[in-house]
């Protein structure tokens, strides 16, 4: 059966009855979210670069075409640049990209917790198995006597 990922709520669930399968698919599950996280970080870097380029372009524009009704000071240029629609749109793109990075960071962290949970469940299962076996042997010895 081909396992697909992308529904984080479902991907966090562990089938305790199939720990061997859960253990086998965990690297793929983690890899899916790690890849998404890496892509989101790349998009954030692109958005930041675009913001820097947009600010530089608009700064140059306002310095070449200063307003005639205002005294041209650095504060005026800063205000013009910060109020510019292209700059505001580029800032919003950075915020959206950062939100995606934050969300995927949390997803990767939770998938790492799934790995830890699988490890703990395997340990518990193995301990229970050996613990029951020891009790059964002890019980058999008592019954023989």
PDB file of C-alpha atoms in Angstrom:
ATOM      1  CA  UNK A   1       0.000   0.000   0.000  1.00  0.00           C
ATOM      2  CA  UNK A   2       1.361   3.401  -0.978  1.00  0.00           C
ATOM      3  CA  UNK A   3       1.326   5.782   1.981  1.00  0.00           C
ATOM      4  CA  UNK A   4       0.698   9.451   1.298  1.00  0.00           C
ATOM      5  CA  UNK A   5       1.461  12.287   3.664  1.00  0.00           C
ATOM      6  CA  UNK A   6       0.245  15.834   4.049  1.00  0.00           C
ATOM      7  CA  UNK A   7      -2.610  15.557   6.542  1.00  0.00           C
ATOM      8  CA  UNK A   8      -0.652  16.419   9.666  1.00  0.00           C
ATOM      9  CA  UNK A   9      -3.380  15.291  12.040  1.00  0.00           C
ATOM     10  CA  UNK A  10      -3.429  11.849  10.397  1.00  0.00           C
ATOM     11  CA  UNK A  11       0.359  11.730  10.048  1.00  0.00           C
ATOM     12  CA  UNK A  12       0.751  12.189  13.798  1.00  0.00           C
ATOM     13  CA  UNK A  13      -1.315   9.083  14.561  1.00  0.00           C
ATOM     14  CA  UNK A  14       0.431   5.834  15.431  1.00  0.00           C
ATOM     15  CA  UNK A  15      -1.103   2.394  14.920  1.00  0.00           C
ATOM     16  CA  UNK A  16       0.081   0.606  18.073  1.00  0.00           C
ATOM     17  CA  UNK A  17      -0.760  -2.750  16.549  1.00  0.00           C
ATOM     18  CA  UNK A  18       1.587  -2.213  13.618  1.00  0.00           C
ATOM     19  CA  UNK A  19       4.687  -0.694  15.152  1.00  0.00           C
ATOM     20  CA  UNK A  20       6.893  -2.452  12.609  1.00  0.00           C
ATOM     21  CA  UNK A  21       5.072  -0.666   9.756  1.00  0.00           C
ATOM     22  CA  UNK A  22       5.039   2.630  11.637  1.00  0.00           C
ATOM     23  CA  UNK A  23       8.778   2.313  12.173  1.00  0.00           C
ATOM     24  CA  UNK A  24       9.326   1.557   8.483  1.00  0.00           C
ATOM     25  CA  UNK A  25       7.358   4.555   7.197  1.00  0.00           C
ATOM     26  CA  UNK A  26       8.656   7.059   9.765  1.00  0.00           C
ATOM     27  CA  UNK A  27      11.656   8.131   7.634  1.00  0.00           C
ATOM     28  CA  UNK A  28       9.341   8.840   4.689  1.00  0.00           C
ATOM     29  CA  UNK A  29       6.907  10.727   6.922  1.00  0.00           C
ATOM     30  CA  UNK A  30       9.732  12.819   8.383  1.00  0.00           C
ATOM     31  CA  UNK A  31      11.277  13.334   4.957  1.00  0.00           C
ATOM     32  CA  UNK A  32       8.010  14.643   3.538  1.00  0.00           C
ATOM     33  CA  UNK A  33       7.723  17.350   6.184  1.00  0.00           C
ATOM     34  CA  UNK A  34      11.453  18.132   6.180  1.00  0.00           C
ATOM     35  CA  UNK A  35      11.282  18.697   2.406  1.00  0.00           C
ATOM     36  CA  UNK A  36       8.265  20.971   2.823  1.00  0.00           C
ATOM     37  CA  UNK A  37      10.101  22.896   5.531  1.00  0.00           C
ATOM     38  CA  UNK A  38      13.187  23.328   3.338  1.00  0.00           C
ATOM     39  CA  UNK A  39      11.051  24.595   0.463  1.00  0.00           C
ATOM     40  CA  UNK A  40       9.291  27.056   2.765  1.00  0.00           C
ATOM     41  CA  UNK A  41      12.640  28.376   4.000  1.00  0.00           C
ATOM     42  CA  UNK A  42      13.734  28.864   0.385  1.00  0.00           C
ATOM     43  CA  UNK A  43      10.505  30.759  -0.370  1.00  0.00           C
ATOM     44  CA  UNK A  44      11.085  32.944   2.689  1.00  0.00           C
ATOM     45  CA  UNK A  45      14.577  33.782   1.465  1.00  0.00           C
ATOM     46  CA  UNK A  46      13.167  34.672  -1.962  1.00  0.00           C
ATOM     47  CA  UNK A  47      10.511  36.889  -0.381  1.00  0.00           C
ATOM     48  CA  UNK A  48      13.144  38.676   1.706  1.00  0.00           C
ATOM     49  CA  UNK A  49      15.337  39.205  -1.353  1.00  0.00           C
ATOM     50  CA  UNK A  50      12.340  40.553  -3.261  1.00  0.00           C
ATOM     51  CA  UNK A  51      11.547  42.935  -0.404  1.00  0.00           C
ATOM     52  CA  UNK A  52      15.122  44.243  -0.386  1.00  0.00           C
ATOM     53  CA  UNK A  53      15.041  44.717  -4.169  1.00  0.00           C
ATOM     54  CA  UNK A  54      11.646  46.434  -4.028  1.00  0.00           C
ATOM     55  CA  UNK A  55      12.798  48.816  -1.300  1.00  0.00           C
ATOM     56  CA  UNK A  56      15.940  49.658  -3.285  1.00  0.00           C
ATOM     57  CA  UNK A  57      13.949  50.209  -6.481  1.00  0.00           C
ATOM     58  CA  UNK A  58      11.354  52.424  -4.812  1.00  0.00           C
ATOM     59  CA  UNK A  59      14.012  54.327  -2.875  1.00  0.00           C
ATOM     60  CA  UNK A  60      15.774  55.128  -6.116  1.00  0.00           C
ATOM     61  CA  UNK A  61      12.477  56.127  -7.729  1.00  0.00           C
ATOM     62  CA  UNK A  62      11.564  58.558  -4.942  1.00  0.00           C
ATOM     63  CA  UNK A  63      15.052  60.048  -4.865  1.00  0.00           C
ATOM     64  CA  UNK A  64      14.946  60.631  -8.629  1.00  0.00           C
ATOM     65  CA  UNK A  65      11.383  61.962  -8.435  1.00  0.00           C
ATOM     66  CA  UNK A  66      11.152  63.767  -5.081  1.00  0.00           C
ATOM     67  CA  UNK A  67       7.799  65.230  -4.093  1.00  0.00           C
ATOM     68  CA  UNK A  68       7.504  68.906  -4.836  1.00  0.00           C
ATOM     69  CA  UNK A  69       5.193  69.692  -1.938  1.00  0.00           C
ATOM     70  CA  UNK A  70       7.443  68.272   0.816  1.00  0.00           C
ATOM     71  CA  UNK A  71      10.901  69.015   2.067  1.00  0.00           C
ATOM     72  CA  UNK A  72      13.054  66.076   0.916  1.00  0.00           C
ATOM     73  CA  UNK A  73      14.577  64.632   4.043  1.00  0.00           C
ATOM     74  CA  UNK A  74      15.531  61.052   4.899  1.00  0.00           C
ATOM     75  CA  UNK A  75      12.414  60.805   7.064  1.00  0.00           C
ATOM     76  CA  UNK A  76      10.240  61.793   4.095  1.00  0.00           C
ATOM     77  CA  UNK A  77      11.932  59.244   1.834  1.00  0.00           C
ATOM     78  CA  UNK A  78      11.536  56.554   4.512  1.00  0.00           C
ATOM     79  CA  UNK A  79       7.850  57.411   4.887  1.00  0.00           C
ATOM     80  CA  UNK A  80       7.292  57.355   1.122  1.00  0.00           C
ATOM     81  CA  UNK A  81       9.048  53.995   0.787  1.00  0.00           C
ATOM     82  CA  UNK A  82       7.227  52.432   3.747  1.00  0.00           C
ATOM     83  CA  UNK A  83       3.846  53.622   2.431  1.00  0.00           C
ATOM     84  CA  UNK A  84       4.562  52.454  -1.130  1.00  0.00           C
ATOM     85  CA  UNK A  85       2.117  49.772  -2.342  1.00  0.00           C
ATOM     86  CA  UNK A  86       4.847  47.579  -3.893  1.00  0.00           C
ATOM     87  CA  UNK A  87       6.882  47.688  -0.690  1.00  0.00           C
ATOM     88  CA  UNK A  88       3.813  46.885   1.433  1.00  0.00           C
ATOM     89  CA  UNK A  89       2.969  43.929  -0.842  1.00  0.00           C
ATOM     90  CA  UNK A  90       6.549  42.653  -0.613  1.00  0.00           C
ATOM     91  CA  UNK A  91       6.440  42.943   3.199  1.00  0.00           C
ATOM     92  CA  UNK A  92       3.183  40.988   3.260  1.00  0.00           C
ATOM     93  CA  UNK A  93       4.787  38.264   1.127  1.00  0.00           C
ATOM     94  CA  UNK A  94       7.588  37.982   3.702  1.00  0.00           C
ATOM     95  CA  UNK A  95       5.047  37.668   6.531  1.00  0.00           C
ATOM     96  CA  UNK A  96       3.165  34.929   4.648  1.00  0.00           C
ATOM     97  CA  UNK A  97       6.388  33.064   3.863  1.00  0.00           C
ATOM     98  CA  UNK A  98       7.515  33.342   7.504  1.00  0.00           C
ATOM     99  CA  UNK A  99       4.178  31.951   8.648  1.00  0.00           C
ATOM    100  CA  UNK A 100       4.657  28.932   6.362  1.00  0.00           C
ATOM    101  CA  UNK A 101       8.155  28.374   7.774  1.00  0.00           C
ATOM    102  CA  UNK A 102       6.854  28.587  11.350  1.00  0.00           C
ATOM    103  CA  UNK A 103       4.010  26.172  10.634  1.00  0.00           C
ATOM    104  CA  UNK A 104       6.285  23.642   8.955  1.00  0.00           C
ATOM    105  CA  UNK A 105       8.860  23.934  11.720  1.00  0.00           C
ATOM    106  CA  UNK A 106       6.122  22.931  14.153  1.00  0.00           C
ATOM    107  CA  UNK A 107       5.089  20.081  11.836  1.00  0.00           C
ATOM    108  CA  UNK A 108       8.643  18.732  11.612  1.00  0.00           C
ATOM    109  CA  UNK A 109       8.971  18.962  15.403  1.00  0.00           C
ATOM    110  CA  UNK A 110       5.744  17.038  15.916  1.00  0.00           C
ATOM    111  CA  UNK A 111       6.824  14.352  13.427  1.00  0.00           C
ATOM    112  CA  UNK A 112      10.071  14.024  15.392  1.00  0.00           C
ATOM    113  CA  UNK A 113       7.905  13.475  18.463  1.00  0.00           C
ATOM    114  CA  UNK A 114       6.123  10.706  16.557  1.00  0.00           C
ATOM    115  CA  UNK A 115       9.534   9.062  16.060  1.00  0.00           C
ATOM    116  CA  UNK A 116      10.196   9.253  19.806  1.00  0.00           C
ATOM    117  CA  UNK A 117       6.761   7.857  20.559  1.00  0.00           C
ATOM    118  CA  UNK A 118       7.284   4.931  18.196  1.00  0.00           C
ATOM    119  CA  UNK A 119      10.618   4.197  19.898  1.00  0.00           C
ATOM    120  CA  UNK A 120       8.969   4.317  23.327  1.00  0.00           C
ATOM    121  CA  UNK A 121       6.087   2.100  22.214  1.00  0.00           C
ATOM    122  CA  UNK A 122       8.517  -0.450  20.800  1.00  0.00           C
ATOM    123  CA  UNK A 123      10.436  -0.477  24.094  1.00  0.00           C
ATOM    124  CA  UNK A 124       7.226  -0.881  26.063  1.00  0.00           C
ATOM    125  CA  UNK A 125       6.094  -3.666  23.772  1.00  0.00           C
ATOM    126  CA  UNK A 126       9.397  -5.523  24.058  1.00  0.00           C
ATOM    127  CA  UNK A 127       9.465  -5.123  27.854  1.00  0.00           C
ATOM    128  CA  UNK A 128       5.908  -6.362  28.131  1.00  0.00           C
ATOM    129  CA  UNK A 129       6.732  -9.345  25.940  1.00  0.00           C
ATOM    130  CA  UNK A 130       9.724 -10.353  28.022  1.00  0.00           C
ATOM    131  CA  UNK A 131       7.970  -9.510  31.255  1.00  0.00           C
ATOM    132  CA  UNK A 132       5.037 -11.790  30.374  1.00  0.00           C
ATOM    133  CA  UNK A 133       7.370 -14.553  29.319  1.00  0.00           C
ATOM    134  CA  UNK A 134       9.257 -14.383  32.644  1.00  0.00           C
ATOM    135  CA  UNK A 135       5.978 -14.493  34.568  1.00  0.00           C
ATOM    136  CA  UNK A 136       4.787 -17.479  32.525  1.00  0.00           C
ATOM    137  CA  UNK A 137       8.003 -19.404  33.253  1.00  0.00           C
ATOM    138  CA  UNK A 138       7.740 -18.600  36.954  1.00  0.00           C
ATOM    139  CA  UNK A 139       4.080 -19.652  36.951  1.00  0.00           C
ATOM    140  CA  UNK A 140       4.969 -22.966  35.260  1.00  0.00           C
ATOM    141  CA  UNK A 141       7.627 -23.692  37.879  1.00  0.00           C
ATOM    142  CA  UNK A 142       5.151 -23.018  40.704  1.00  0.00           C
ATOM    143  CA  UNK A 143       2.528 -25.239  39.095  1.00  0.00           C
ATOM    144  CA  UNK A 144       5.022 -28.111  38.740  1.00  0.00           C
ATOM    145  CA  UNK A 145       5.897 -27.990  42.444  1.00  0.00           C
TER     146      UNK A 145
END
